mmCIF file of C-alpha atoms in Angstrom:
data_model
loop_
_atom_site.group_PDB
_atom_site.id
_atom_site.type_symbol
_atom_site.label_atom_id
_atom_site.label_comp_id
_atom_site.label_asym_id
_atom_site.label_seq_id
_atom_site.Cartn_x
_atom_site.Cartn_y
_atom_site.Cartn_z
ATOM 1 C CA MET T 1 8.131 -23.329 3.059
ATOM 2 C CA GLU T 2 10.923 -26.557 4.722
ATOM 3 C CA ILE T 3 13.943 -26.081 6.830
ATOM 4 C CA ASN T 4 17.361 -28.568 6.429
ATOM 5 C CA VAL T 5 20.293 -28.078 8.307
ATOM 6 C CA SER T 6 23.746 -29.843 7.770
ATOM 7 C CA GLU T 7 26.499 -29.227 9.261
ATOM 8 C CA HIS T 8 30.011 -28.278 7.554
ATOM 9 C CA SER T 9 33.418 -27.979 8.722
ATOM 10 C CA GLY T 10 31.229 -26.997 12.761
ATOM 11 C CA LEU T 11 28.706 -24.296 11.211
ATOM 12 C CA LYS T 12 25.462 -24.527 10.606
ATOM 13 C CA VAL T 13 24.196 -24.839 7.811
ATOM 14 C CA VAL T 14 20.372 -23.596 8.319
ATOM 15 C CA ALA T 15 19.259 -23.876 4.271
ATOM 16 C CA VAL T 16 15.820 -22.274 3.572
ATOM 17 C CA SER T 17 13.237 -23.235 1.483
ATOM 18 C CA GLY T 18 9.662 -22.447 0.103
ATOM 19 C CA GLU T 19 7.543 -19.074 1.465
ATOM 20 C CA VAL T 20 8.978 -17.549 4.087
ATOM 21 C CA ASP T 21 5.918 -15.407 5.409
ATOM 22 C CA LEU T 22 4.197 -14.275 8.590
ATOM 23 C CA SER T 23 2.788 -18.188 9.422
ATOM 24 C CA THR T 24 5.718 -19.720 8.534
ATOM 25 C CA SER T 25 8.045 -16.794 10.056
ATOM 26 C CA PRO T 26 8.286 -17.666 13.992
ATOM 27 C CA LYS T 27 8.947 -21.447 12.307
ATOM 28 C CA VAL T 28 12.520 -19.975 10.888
ATOM 29 C CA ARG T 29 13.482 -18.019 14.369
ATOM 30 C CA ASP T 30 12.974 -21.228 15.914
ATOM 31 C CA ALA T 31 14.875 -22.779 13.918
ATOM 32 C CA LEU T 32 18.128 -20.077 14.088
ATOM 33 C CA LEU T 33 17.810 -19.477 17.583
ATOM 34 C CA GLY T 34 18.039 -22.798 18.741
ATOM 35 C CA GLN T 35 21.466 -23.545 16.535
ATOM 36 C CA ILE T 36 22.652 -20.187 18.144
ATOM 37 C CA GLN T 37 22.221 -20.374 21.573
ATOM 38 C CA GLY T 38 23.321 -24.510 20.631
ATOM 39 C CA GLY T 39 27.224 -22.573 20.750
ATOM 40 C CA SER T 40 26.741 -23.113 16.975
ATOM 41 C CA GLY T 41 27.745 -20.378 13.918
ATOM 42 C CA VAL T 42 25.188 -20.494 11.481
ATOM 43 C CA VAL T 43 24.952 -19.961 7.917
ATOM 44 C CA VAL T 44 21.476 -19.948 6.350
ATOM 45 C CA ASP T 45 21.253 -20.938 3.102
ATOM 46 C CA LEU T 46 18.099 -18.870 0.877
ATOM 47 C CA SER T 47 18.049 -20.476 -2.377
ATOM 48 C CA GLY T 48 15.109 -22.193 -2.285
ATOM 49 C CA VAL T 49 13.215 -18.749 -1.099
ATOM 50 C CA SER T 50 11.157 -17.485 -3.454
ATOM 51 C CA TYR T 51 9.252 -14.942 -1.129
ATOM 52 C CA ILE T 52 10.834 -13.533 2.467
ATOM 53 C CA ASP T 53 7.718 -10.913 4.049
ATOM 54 C CA SER T 54 8.922 -9.037 6.881
ATOM 55 C CA SER T 55 7.974 -10.968 9.118
ATOM 56 C CA GLY T 56 11.642 -12.810 8.355
ATOM 57 C CA VAL T 57 13.353 -10.906 7.393
ATOM 58 C CA ALA T 58 12.969 -10.524 11.135
ATOM 59 C CA SER T 59 13.586 -13.397 12.046
ATOM 60 C CA LEU T 60 17.291 -13.057 10.470
ATOM 61 C CA VAL T 61 17.693 -9.309 11.607
ATOM 62 C CA GLU T 62 16.704 -10.884 15.376
ATOM 63 C CA ALA T 63 19.254 -13.583 14.544
ATOM 64 C CA PHE T 64 22.122 -12.460 13.656
ATOM 65 C CA GLN T 65 22.263 -9.925 16.528
ATOM 66 C CA THR T 66 21.638 -13.489 18.703
ATOM 67 C CA ALA T 67 24.717 -14.459 16.755
ATOM 68 C CA LYS T 68 26.060 -11.333 17.317
ATOM 69 C CA SER T 69 26.048 -11.562 21.170
ATOM 70 C CA ARG T 70 27.539 -14.535 21.775
ATOM 71 C CA GLY T 71 30.705 -14.089 19.790
ATOM 72 C CA LYS T 72 29.277 -16.676 17.089
ATOM 73 C CA SER T 73 29.432 -16.622 13.202
ATOM 74 C CA PHE T 74 26.651 -15.266 11.369
ATOM 75 C CA SER T 75 25.835 -15.418 7.476
ATOM 76 C CA LEU T 76 23.803 -15.407 4.483
ATOM 77 C CA ALA T 77 23.677 -17.327 1.623
ATOM 78 C CA SER T 78 22.626 -17.268 -1.750
ATOM 79 C CA VAL T 79 19.977 -14.212 -1.568
ATOM 80 C CA GLY T 80 18.061 -14.554 -4.461
ATOM 81 C CA GLU T 81 17.340 -11.927 -6.151
ATOM 82 C CA THR T 82 13.327 -11.486 -4.647
ATOM 83 C CA PRO T 83 14.608 -11.453 -1.088
ATOM 84 C CA MET T 84 17.478 -9.164 -1.536
ATOM 85 C CA ARG T 85 14.999 -6.348 -2.965
ATOM 86 C CA VAL T 86 13.543 -6.833 0.501
ATOM 87 C CA LEU T 87 16.707 -6.329 1.756
ATOM 88 C CA LYS T 88 17.191 -4.078 0.902
ATOM 89 C CA LEU T 89 14.625 -1.375 0.887
ATOM 90 C CA ALA T 90 15.438 -1.393 5.114
ATOM 91 C CA ARG T 91 19.299 -1.065 3.925
ATOM 92 C CA LEU T 92 19.886 -4.691 5.777
ATOM 93 C CA ASP T 93 21.980 -5.575 2.356
ATOM 94 C CA GLN T 94 25.073 -2.959 4.181
ATOM 95 C CA VAL T 95 23.754 -5.061 7.676
ATOM 96 C CA PHE T 96 24.056 -8.580 8.026
ATOM 97 C CA ILE T 97 27.537 -10.370 5.558
ATOM 98 C CA ILE T 98 26.154 -11.908 2.289
ATOM 99 C CA HIS T 99 27.916 -14.583 0.252
ATOM 100 C CA ASP T 100 26.831 -15.600 -2.926
ATOM 101 C CA THR T 101 27.224 -19.335 -1.913
ATOM 102 C CA VAL T 102 27.403 -21.560 0.677
ATOM 103 C CA ASP T 103 30.507 -22.853 -0.160
ATOM 104 C CA ALA T 104 31.733 -19.296 -0.073
ATOM 105 C CA ALA T 105 30.097 -18.471 3.242
ATOM 106 C CA VAL T 106 31.495 -21.849 4.705
ATOM 107 C CA GLN T 107 34.662 -21.090 3.645
ATOM 108 C CA ALA T 108 34.503 -17.238 5.726
ATOM 109 C CA GLY T 109 33.729 -18.987 8.581
ATOM 110 C CA MET E 1 6.827 0.605 -15.604
ATOM 111 C CA ASN E 2 4.664 1.382 -17.406
ATOM 112 C CA ALA E 3 1.654 -0.996 -16.923
ATOM 113 C CA SER E 4 0.487 -0.981 -20.594
ATOM 114 C CA ALA E 5 3.088 -2.497 -21.267
ATOM 115 C CA GLN E 6 3.537 -5.855 -23.992
ATOM 116 C CA SER E 7 3.982 -8.972 -20.487
ATOM 117 C CA SER E 8 0.016 -7.942 -19.191
ATOM 118 C CA PRO E 9 0.705 -9.429 -15.513
ATOM 119 C CA PRO E 10 -2.443 -10.024 -14.010
ATOM 120 C CA ALA E 11 -5.070 -7.797 -12.526
ATOM 121 C CA VAL E 12 -5.871 -7.421 -9.208
ATOM 122 C CA ILE E 13 -8.449 -5.427 -9.170
ATOM 123 C CA GLU E 14 -11.152 -6.146 -11.383
ATOM 124 C CA VAL E 15 -14.214 -3.162 -11.581
ATOM 125 C CA ARG E 16 -17.113 -4.665 -13.352
ATOM 126 C CA ASP E 17 -20.140 -2.260 -14.335
ATOM 127 C CA LEU E 18 -20.415 -0.680 -10.499
ATOM 128 C CA VAL E 19 -23.290 1.897 -9.131
ATOM 129 C CA THR E 20 -24.006 2.837 -6.360
ATOM 130 C CA HIS E 21 -25.673 5.477 -4.668
ATOM 131 C CA TYR E 22 -25.738 7.306 -0.978
ATOM 132 C CA GLY E 23 -30.090 7.803 -0.706
ATOM 133 C CA THR E 24 -31.619 8.038 -3.832
ATOM 134 C CA ARG E 25 -29.100 10.221 -5.102
ATOM 135 C CA GLN E 26 -26.537 7.763 -7.872
ATOM 136 C CA ILE E 27 -22.360 8.731 -7.223
ATOM 137 C CA LEU E 28 -21.390 6.002 -9.343
ATOM 138 C CA ASN E 29 -22.583 5.160 -12.887
ATOM 139 C CA GLY E 30 -21.442 1.759 -13.924
ATOM 140 C CA VAL E 31 -18.182 2.096 -13.131
ATOM 141 C CA SER E 32 -15.386 -0.614 -15.195
ATOM 142 C CA VAL E 33 -11.737 -0.510 -14.578
ATOM 143 C CA ASP E 34 -9.275 -3.327 -13.972
ATOM 144 C CA ILE E 35 -6.427 -2.315 -11.897
ATOM 145 C CA VAL E 36 -2.886 -4.703 -12.848
ATOM 146 C CA GLN E 37 -0.063 -6.405 -10.089
ATOM 147 C CA GLY E 38 2.953 -4.173 -9.399
ATOM 148 C CA GLU E 39 1.172 -1.051 -10.874
ATOM 149 C CA ILE E 40 0.755 2.574 -9.377
ATOM 150 C CA MET E 41 -2.532 3.911 -10.529
ATOM 151 C CA VAL E 42 -4.273 7.113 -10.346
ATOM 152 C CA ILE E 43 -7.409 8.347 -9.267
ATOM 153 C CA MET E 44 -8.461 12.315 -9.711
ATOM 154 C CA GLY E 45 -11.126 13.452 -9.729
ATOM 155 C CA GLY E 46 -12.987 17.191 -9.290
ATOM 156 C CA SER E 47 -14.980 17.380 -5.615
ATOM 157 C CA GLY E 48 -17.876 14.966 -6.525
ATOM 158 C CA SER E 49 -16.630 12.907 -9.332
ATOM 159 C CA GLY E 50 -17.039 9.830 -6.675
ATOM 160 C CA LYS E 51 -13.509 8.957 -6.850
ATOM 161 C CA SER E 52 -13.522 8.997 -2.953
ATOM 162 C CA THR E 53 -16.700 6.387 -3.186
ATOM 163 C CA PHE E 54 -14.284 4.763 -5.578
ATOM 164 C CA LEU E 55 -11.705 4.054 -3.408
ATOM 165 C CA ARG E 56 -13.963 2.644 0.042
ATOM 166 C CA HIS E 57 -15.198 0.294 -3.411
ATOM 167 C CA LEU E 58 -11.743 -0.131 -3.776
ATOM 168 C CA MET E 59 -11.217 -1.621 -0.153
ATOM 169 C CA ALA E 60 -13.661 -3.897 0.620
ATOM 170 C CA LEU E 61 -15.488 -1.377 3.111
ATOM 171 C CA GLN E 62 -18.948 -0.306 0.872
ATOM 172 C CA ARG E 63 -20.722 -2.471 -0.808
ATOM 173 C CA PRO E 64 -22.213 -1.185 -4.863
ATOM 174 C CA THR E 65 -25.711 -0.848 -5.217
ATOM 175 C CA SER E 66 -24.932 -3.362 -8.200
ATOM 176 C CA GLY E 67 -21.949 -4.758 -10.232
ATOM 177 C CA THR E 68 -18.894 -6.571 -9.207
ATOM 178 C CA ILE E 69 -14.902 -6.068 -7.259
ATOM 179 C CA LYS E 70 -12.781 -9.009 -7.629
ATOM 180 C CA ILE E 71 -9.751 -8.397 -5.516
ATOM 181 C CA LEU E 72 -7.102 -11.243 -5.518
ATOM 182 C CA GLY E 73 -9.538 -13.124 -7.816
ATOM 183 C CA GLN E 74 -12.292 -12.314 -5.125
ATOM 184 C CA ASP E 75 -15.892 -12.065 -5.582
ATOM 185 C CA VAL E 76 -15.826 -9.429 -2.903
ATOM 186 C CA TRP E 77 -19.295 -9.319 -1.630
ATOM 187 C CA GLY E 78 -19.582 -12.803 -2.877
ATOM 188 C CA LEU E 79 -16.806 -13.732 -0.167
ATOM 189 C CA PRO E 80 -18.897 -15.519 3.862
ATOM 190 C CA GLN E 81 -17.104 -12.646 6.605
ATOM 191 C CA LYS E 82 -14.049 -14.584 7.601
ATOM 192 C CA GLY E 83 -13.118 -14.417 3.979
ATOM 193 C CA LEU E 84 -13.835 -10.998 4.093
ATOM 194 C CA PHE E 85 -11.713 -10.785 6.323
ATOM 195 C CA GLU E 86 -8.600 -12.898 5.365
ATOM 196 C CA LEU E 87 -8.759 -10.213 2.048
ATOM 197 C CA ARG E 88 -8.348 -7.187 3.579
ATOM 198 C CA LYS E 89 -5.521 -8.054 5.518
ATOM 199 C CA LYS E 90 -3.448 -8.417 2.949
ATOM 200 C CA LEU E 91 -4.665 -4.565 1.602
ATOM 201 C CA GLY E 92 -3.147 -1.078 3.157
ATOM 202 C CA VAL E 93 -4.882 1.733 3.773
ATOM 203 C CA ALA E 94 -2.512 5.072 4.074
ATOM 204 C CA PHE E 95 -5.588 7.553 5.171
ATOM 205 C CA GLN E 96 -5.694 10.911 4.035
ATOM 206 C CA GLY E 97 -5.316 12.171 8.758
ATOM 207 C CA GLY E 98 -3.245 9.299 9.583
ATOM 208 C CA ALA E 99 -5.735 8.017 11.751
ATOM 209 C CA LEU E 100 -3.438 7.108 14.391
ATOM 210 C CA PHE E 101 -4.250 6.153 18.547
ATOM 211 C CA SER E 102 -3.371 9.539 20.081
ATOM 212 C CA SER E 103 -2.949 7.632 23.525
ATOM 213 C CA MET E 104 0.044 5.224 21.366
ATOM 214 C CA THR E 105 4.354 5.334 20.928
ATOM 215 C CA VAL E 106 4.503 5.901 17.088
ATOM 216 C CA GLY E 107 5.981 1.876 17.349
ATOM 217 C CA GLU E 108 2.393 0.448 18.647
ATOM 218 C CA ASN E 109 0.292 1.971 16.273
ATOM 219 C CA ILE E 110 2.973 0.697 13.618
ATOM 220 C CA MET E 111 2.578 -2.703 15.742
ATOM 221 C CA LEU E 112 -1.817 -3.186 15.489
ATOM 222 C CA PRO E 113 -2.067 -4.861 12.794
ATOM 223 C CA LEU E 114 0.215 -6.812 14.064
ATOM 224 C CA PHE E 115 -1.580 -7.072 17.942
ATOM 225 C CA GLU E 116 -4.634 -7.630 16.368
ATOM 226 C CA HIS E 117 -3.875 -10.569 13.141
ATOM 227 C CA THR E 118 -1.130 -12.412 14.174
ATOM 228 C CA LYS E 119 0.221 -14.246 17.000
ATOM 229 C CA LEU E 120 4.275 -13.147 16.378
ATOM 230 C CA ASP E 121 6.496 -13.486 19.077
ATOM 231 C CA ARG E 122 6.688 -9.629 20.508
ATOM 232 C CA LYS E 123 10.690 -8.868 19.653
ATOM 233 C CA THR E 124 9.583 -10.376 15.760
ATOM 234 C CA MET E 125 7.249 -6.793 15.555
ATOM 235 C CA GLU E 126 9.708 -4.623 17.306
ATOM 236 C CA ILE E 127 11.212 -5.395 15.017
ATOM 237 C CA MET E 128 9.906 -4.820 11.792
ATOM 238 C CA ALA E 129 7.858 -2.228 12.597
ATOM 239 C CA ARG E 130 11.977 -0.493 13.767
ATOM 240 C CA MET E 131 12.079 -1.482 9.423
ATOM 241 C CA LYS E 132 9.595 -0.137 8.078
ATOM 242 C CA LEU E 133 10.083 3.271 10.356
ATOM 243 C CA GLU E 134 13.813 2.909 8.604
ATOM 244 C CA VAL E 135 11.173 2.472 5.213
ATOM 245 C CA VAL E 136 9.446 5.529 5.305
ATOM 246 C CA ASP E 137 12.710 7.876 7.054
ATOM 247 C CA LEU E 138 11.575 8.095 10.994
ATOM 248 C CA SER E 139 13.811 5.959 11.850
ATOM 249 C CA GLY E 140 14.756 6.324 16.054
ATOM 250 C CA PHE E 141 10.803 7.463 16.209
ATOM 251 C CA GLU E 142 8.931 4.677 17.887
ATOM 252 C CA ASP E 143 8.723 6.181 21.342
ATOM 253 C CA LEU E 144 7.340 9.490 20.551
ATOM 254 C CA MET E 145 3.111 9.722 20.384
ATOM 255 C CA PRO E 146 1.672 11.181 17.321
ATOM 256 C CA SER E 147 1.138 14.521 18.866
ATOM 257 C CA GLU E 148 5.199 14.703 18.959
ATOM 258 C CA LEU E 149 5.312 14.231 14.924
ATOM 259 C CA SER E 150 5.126 16.813 12.080
ATOM 260 C CA GLY E 151 2.485 16.308 9.747
ATOM 261 C CA GLY E 152 4.546 14.761 7.547
ATOM 262 C CA MET E 153 5.699 12.502 10.349
ATOM 263 C CA ILE E 154 2.525 11.241 10.443
ATOM 264 C CA LYS E 155 1.831 10.653 7.407
ATOM 265 C CA ARG E 156 4.953 8.306 7.117
ATOM 266 C CA ALA E 157 4.431 6.905 10.192
ATOM 267 C CA ALA E 158 0.234 6.199 8.691
ATOM 268 C CA VAL E 159 2.762 4.327 5.696
ATOM 269 C CA ALA E 160 4.932 2.563 7.460
ATOM 270 C CA ARG E 161 1.716 1.266 9.888
ATOM 271 C CA ALA E 162 -0.108 0.383 6.138
ATOM 272 C CA ILE E 163 2.877 -1.716 4.901
ATOM 273 C CA ILE E 164 3.365 -3.645 8.678
ATOM 274 C CA MET E 165 1.595 -6.761 7.465
ATOM 275 C CA ASP E 166 3.241 -6.602 3.345
ATOM 276 C CA PRO E 167 -0.028 -6.324 1.539
ATOM 277 C CA ARG E 168 -0.335 -7.339 -1.480
ATOM 278 C CA ILE E 169 -2.078 -3.548 -2.490
ATOM 279 C CA LEU E 170 -1.169 -0.625 -1.187
ATOM 280 C CA PHE E 171 -3.875 2.728 -1.328
ATOM 281 C CA PHE E 172 -2.931 6.064 -0.249
ATOM 282 C CA ASP E 173 -6.323 8.225 0.575
ATOM 283 C CA GLU E 174 -4.353 11.953 -0.637
ATOM 284 C CA PRO E 175 -0.587 11.226 -0.079
ATOM 285 C CA SER E 176 0.711 15.046 -0.601
ATOM 286 C CA ALA E 177 -2.752 17.245 1.113
ATOM 287 C CA GLY E 178 -1.085 19.573 3.698
ATOM 288 C CA LEU E 179 2.217 18.891 3.063
ATOM 289 C CA ASP E 180 4.233 21.457 1.778
ATOM 290 C CA PRO E 181 6.057 20.894 -1.769
ATOM 291 C CA VAL E 182 9.120 18.589 -0.167
ATOM 292 C CA VAL E 183 7.580 16.354 2.364
ATOM 293 C CA SER E 184 5.461 16.418 -0.853
ATOM 294 C CA LYS E 185 8.213 14.953 -3.187
ATOM 295 C CA GLN E 186 9.827 12.496 -0.471
ATOM 296 C CA LEU E 187 6.681 11.074 0.048
ATOM 297 C CA ASP E 188 5.558 10.242 -3.458
ATOM 298 C CA GLU E 189 9.706 9.328 -3.565
ATOM 299 C CA MET E 190 9.300 6.551 -0.990
ATOM 300 C CA ILE E 191 5.661 5.336 -2.873
ATOM 301 C CA LEU E 192 7.665 4.449 -6.754
ATOM 302 C CA ARG E 193 10.983 2.960 -3.507
ATOM 303 C CA LEU E 194 7.761 0.405 -2.191
ATOM 304 C CA ARG E 195 6.633 -0.408 -4.863
ATOM 305 C CA ASP E 196 9.879 -0.650 -6.972
ATOM 306 C CA ALA E 197 11.222 -2.874 -3.672
ATOM 307 C CA MET E 198 8.206 -4.817 -2.882
ATOM 308 C CA GLY E 199 6.466 -5.301 -5.897
ATOM 309 C CA MET E 200 2.751 -3.992 -4.351
ATOM 310 C CA THR E 201 -0.089 -2.667 -5.966
ATOM 311 C CA ILE E 202 -0.491 0.756 -5.335
ATOM 312 C CA CYS E 203 -3.798 3.239 -5.661
ATOM 313 C CA VAL E 204 -3.259 6.697 -4.529
ATOM 314 C CA VAL E 205 -6.399 9.347 -4.602
ATOM 315 C CA THR E 206 -5.545 12.887 -5.299
ATOM 316 C CA HIS E 207 -5.152 15.805 -6.104
ATOM 317 C CA GLU E 208 -1.389 16.715 -7.345
ATOM 318 C CA LEU E 209 -1.178 16.926 -10.697
ATOM 319 C CA GLU E 210 2.862 17.043 -9.868
ATOM 320 C CA SER E 211 2.377 13.855 -7.804
ATOM 321 C CA ALA E 212 -0.033 11.950 -10.709
ATOM 322 C CA PHE E 213 2.548 12.440 -12.862
ATOM 323 C CA THR E 214 4.962 11.741 -10.394
ATOM 324 C CA ILE E 215 4.595 8.497 -9.444
ATOM 325 C CA ALA E 216 1.826 7.216 -12.132
ATOM 326 C CA ASP E 217 1.806 4.015 -14.365
ATOM 327 C CA ARG E 218 -1.390 4.078 -15.289
ATOM 328 C CA MET E 219 -4.281 7.134 -13.874
ATOM 329 C CA THR E 220 -8.427 6.857 -14.493
ATOM 330 C CA VAL E 221 -10.530 10.744 -13.942
ATOM 331 C CA LEU E 222 -13.371 9.643 -13.043
ATOM 332 C CA ASP E 223 -16.564 12.836 -14.035
ATOM 333 C CA ARG E 224 -19.912 13.409 -12.132
ATOM 334 C CA GLY E 225 -20.062 9.834 -11.173
ATOM 335 C CA ASP E 226 -17.785 8.699 -15.552
ATOM 336 C CA ILE E 227 -15.394 6.240 -16.161
ATOM 337 C CA LEU E 228 -13.656 9.477 -17.834
ATOM 338 C CA PHE E 229 -10.686 8.268 -18.719
ATOM 339 C CA VAL E 230 -7.987 4.996 -18.588
ATOM 340 C CA GLY E 231 -4.012 4.784 -19.628
ATOM 341 C CA THR E 232 -1.074 6.355 -19.461
ATOM 342 C CA PRO E 233 -0.575 9.711 -18.015
ATOM 343 C CA ASP E 234 1.044 10.450 -21.037
ATOM 344 C CA GLU E 235 -1.401 9.925 -23.588
ATOM 345 C CA LEU E 236 -3.408 11.877 -20.223
ATOM 346 C CA ARG E 237 -1.561 14.698 -21.051
ATOM 347 C CA ALA E 238 -1.894 13.811 -24.699
ATOM 348 C CA SER E 239 -5.827 14.030 -25.019
ATOM 349 C CA LYS E 240 -8.216 16.169 -26.577
ATOM 350 C CA SER E 241 -10.947 16.054 -24.440
ATOM 351 C CA GLU E 242 -11.962 19.257 -22.569
ATOM 352 C CA ARG E 243 -12.481 17.913 -19.053
ATOM 353 C CA ILE E 244 -9.849 16.146 -19.239
ATOM 354 C CA GLN E 245 -7.876 19.486 -20.099
ATOM 355 C CA ASN E 246 -9.679 21.701 -17.872
ATOM 356 C CA LEU E 247 -8.466 18.869 -15.446
ATOM 357 C CA LEU E 248 -4.958 19.299 -15.848
ATOM 358 C CA ASN E 249 -5.271 23.549 -16.338
ATOM 359 C CA ARG E 250 -6.932 23.459 -13.365
ATOM 360 C CA ARG E 251 -9.746 24.773 -15.227
ATOM 361 C CA SER E 252 -12.990 25.172 -13.546
ATOM 362 C CA GLU E 253 -16.337 23.660 -15.445
ATOM 363 C CA GLU E 254 -18.958 26.595 -15.578
ATOM 364 C CA ALA E 255 -21.992 24.035 -15.337
ATOM 365 C CA GLU E 256 -24.295 25.243 -17.141
ATOM 366 C CA ILE E 257 -27.792 26.721 -14.822
ATOM 367 C CA ASP E 258 -30.879 26.995 -15.999
ATOM 368 C CA ALA E 259 -32.065 30.707 -16.022
ATOM 369 C CA ASP E 260 -35.561 30.537 -13.839
ATOM 370 C CA GLU E 261 -34.957 26.746 -12.132
ATOM 371 C CA TYR E 262 -32.147 29.289 -10.483
ATOM 372 C CA LEU E 263 -34.321 32.570 -10.090
ATOM 373 C CA ARG E 264 -36.393 30.478 -7.826
ATOM 374 C CA ARG E 265 -33.950 28.820 -6.217
ATOM 375 C CA LEU E 266 -32.556 32.031 -5.331
ATOM 376 C CA THR E 267 -36.370 33.478 -3.791
ATOM 377 C CA GLY E 268 -37.628 30.624 -2.638
ATOM 378 C CA ASP E 269 -40.708 31.297 -4.931
ATOM 379 C CA LYS E 270 -42.892 28.081 -5.602
ATOM 380 C CA GLU E 271 -45.412 29.290 -5.843
ATOM 381 C CA GLU E 272 -44.390 31.694 -8.793
ATOM 382 C CA ALA E 273 -42.837 28.479 -9.641
ATOM 383 C CA GLU E 274 -45.709 26.317 -10.458
ATOM 384 C CA GLY E 275 -46.950 28.720 -12.379
ATOM 385 C CA MET E 276 -43.113 29.778 -14.646
ATOM 386 C CA PRO E 277 -42.750 28.234 -18.200
ATOM 387 C CA ARG E 278 -39.725 26.078 -18.351
#
């Protein structure tokens, strides 16, 4: 699992790739909370994620709630079919702000 | 999904020539079957057919007398203790009675495998537990004690605990037992949802025919320690086997009796028994 952070129009784009599971999800959590606590709005690029388990989704949920409480934007971009099924199972597709592409997410701010 | 379709996904459980005993009594007589990735395999059979024993073998809980069981490509009883421990983390089990700890809240019960096997942050664990409660339609019940739940709720909470680690294979032991038809149907729908969303392989032991035909991709019928049938629900319905038709029509089989032996058994007459012709 890899995490790369870049900046687009004042937003931090956190690109996650590979498998997000019980052993790797704490790194995703730390990366997302770190950016938000640093005062940035965040777009999470999930295009490279081949698998995400419940601990990974829980990390996204916590980051989203933290961003909301600090008035920062938080969205997901390029969510593949497998991660989307996991989100839908717990009806989280209705909770997260989800964009088709990173560009669309950055434009939406 | 039809598991017998052309694409043939890989087997996640491979059982070969499985023989097991309780004392001197042979329970399984050389059973072989494959369970493939993403299918719901329902295991059926009458009382004493060996299906509960078979399930314990599939869950890597019981060592057979002979034969092999491979789970996720690993020979279960050839693994070192640590390997077996790691393998079991990939299996989820929803027990018949729920097996929740009465002294812990529902949420703590569900998080128990995470406390045991991970070093995740407590907040992450709590969110995971709440997500699983959403999946089993028990949202907001995390602070209740098991004694405050109905029978159907306890079963669903047990499922939430069984799936908290996102297992590759999920086992259900009699999920519908003791539930009314409406709750039983909800549980069937939940099993289908779990398979579809998470791609889990699911093995279910059940007596309930309606439930079995609703959820099964394939069915295994055990009879007196042997596999009588493995195939799709449609193939099972079409079977000409008298024993299968008896199972489907809930007819009990009348065992052939040895009249002399039966009489001796009733009278306890061992002396005469030895002198009687067989």
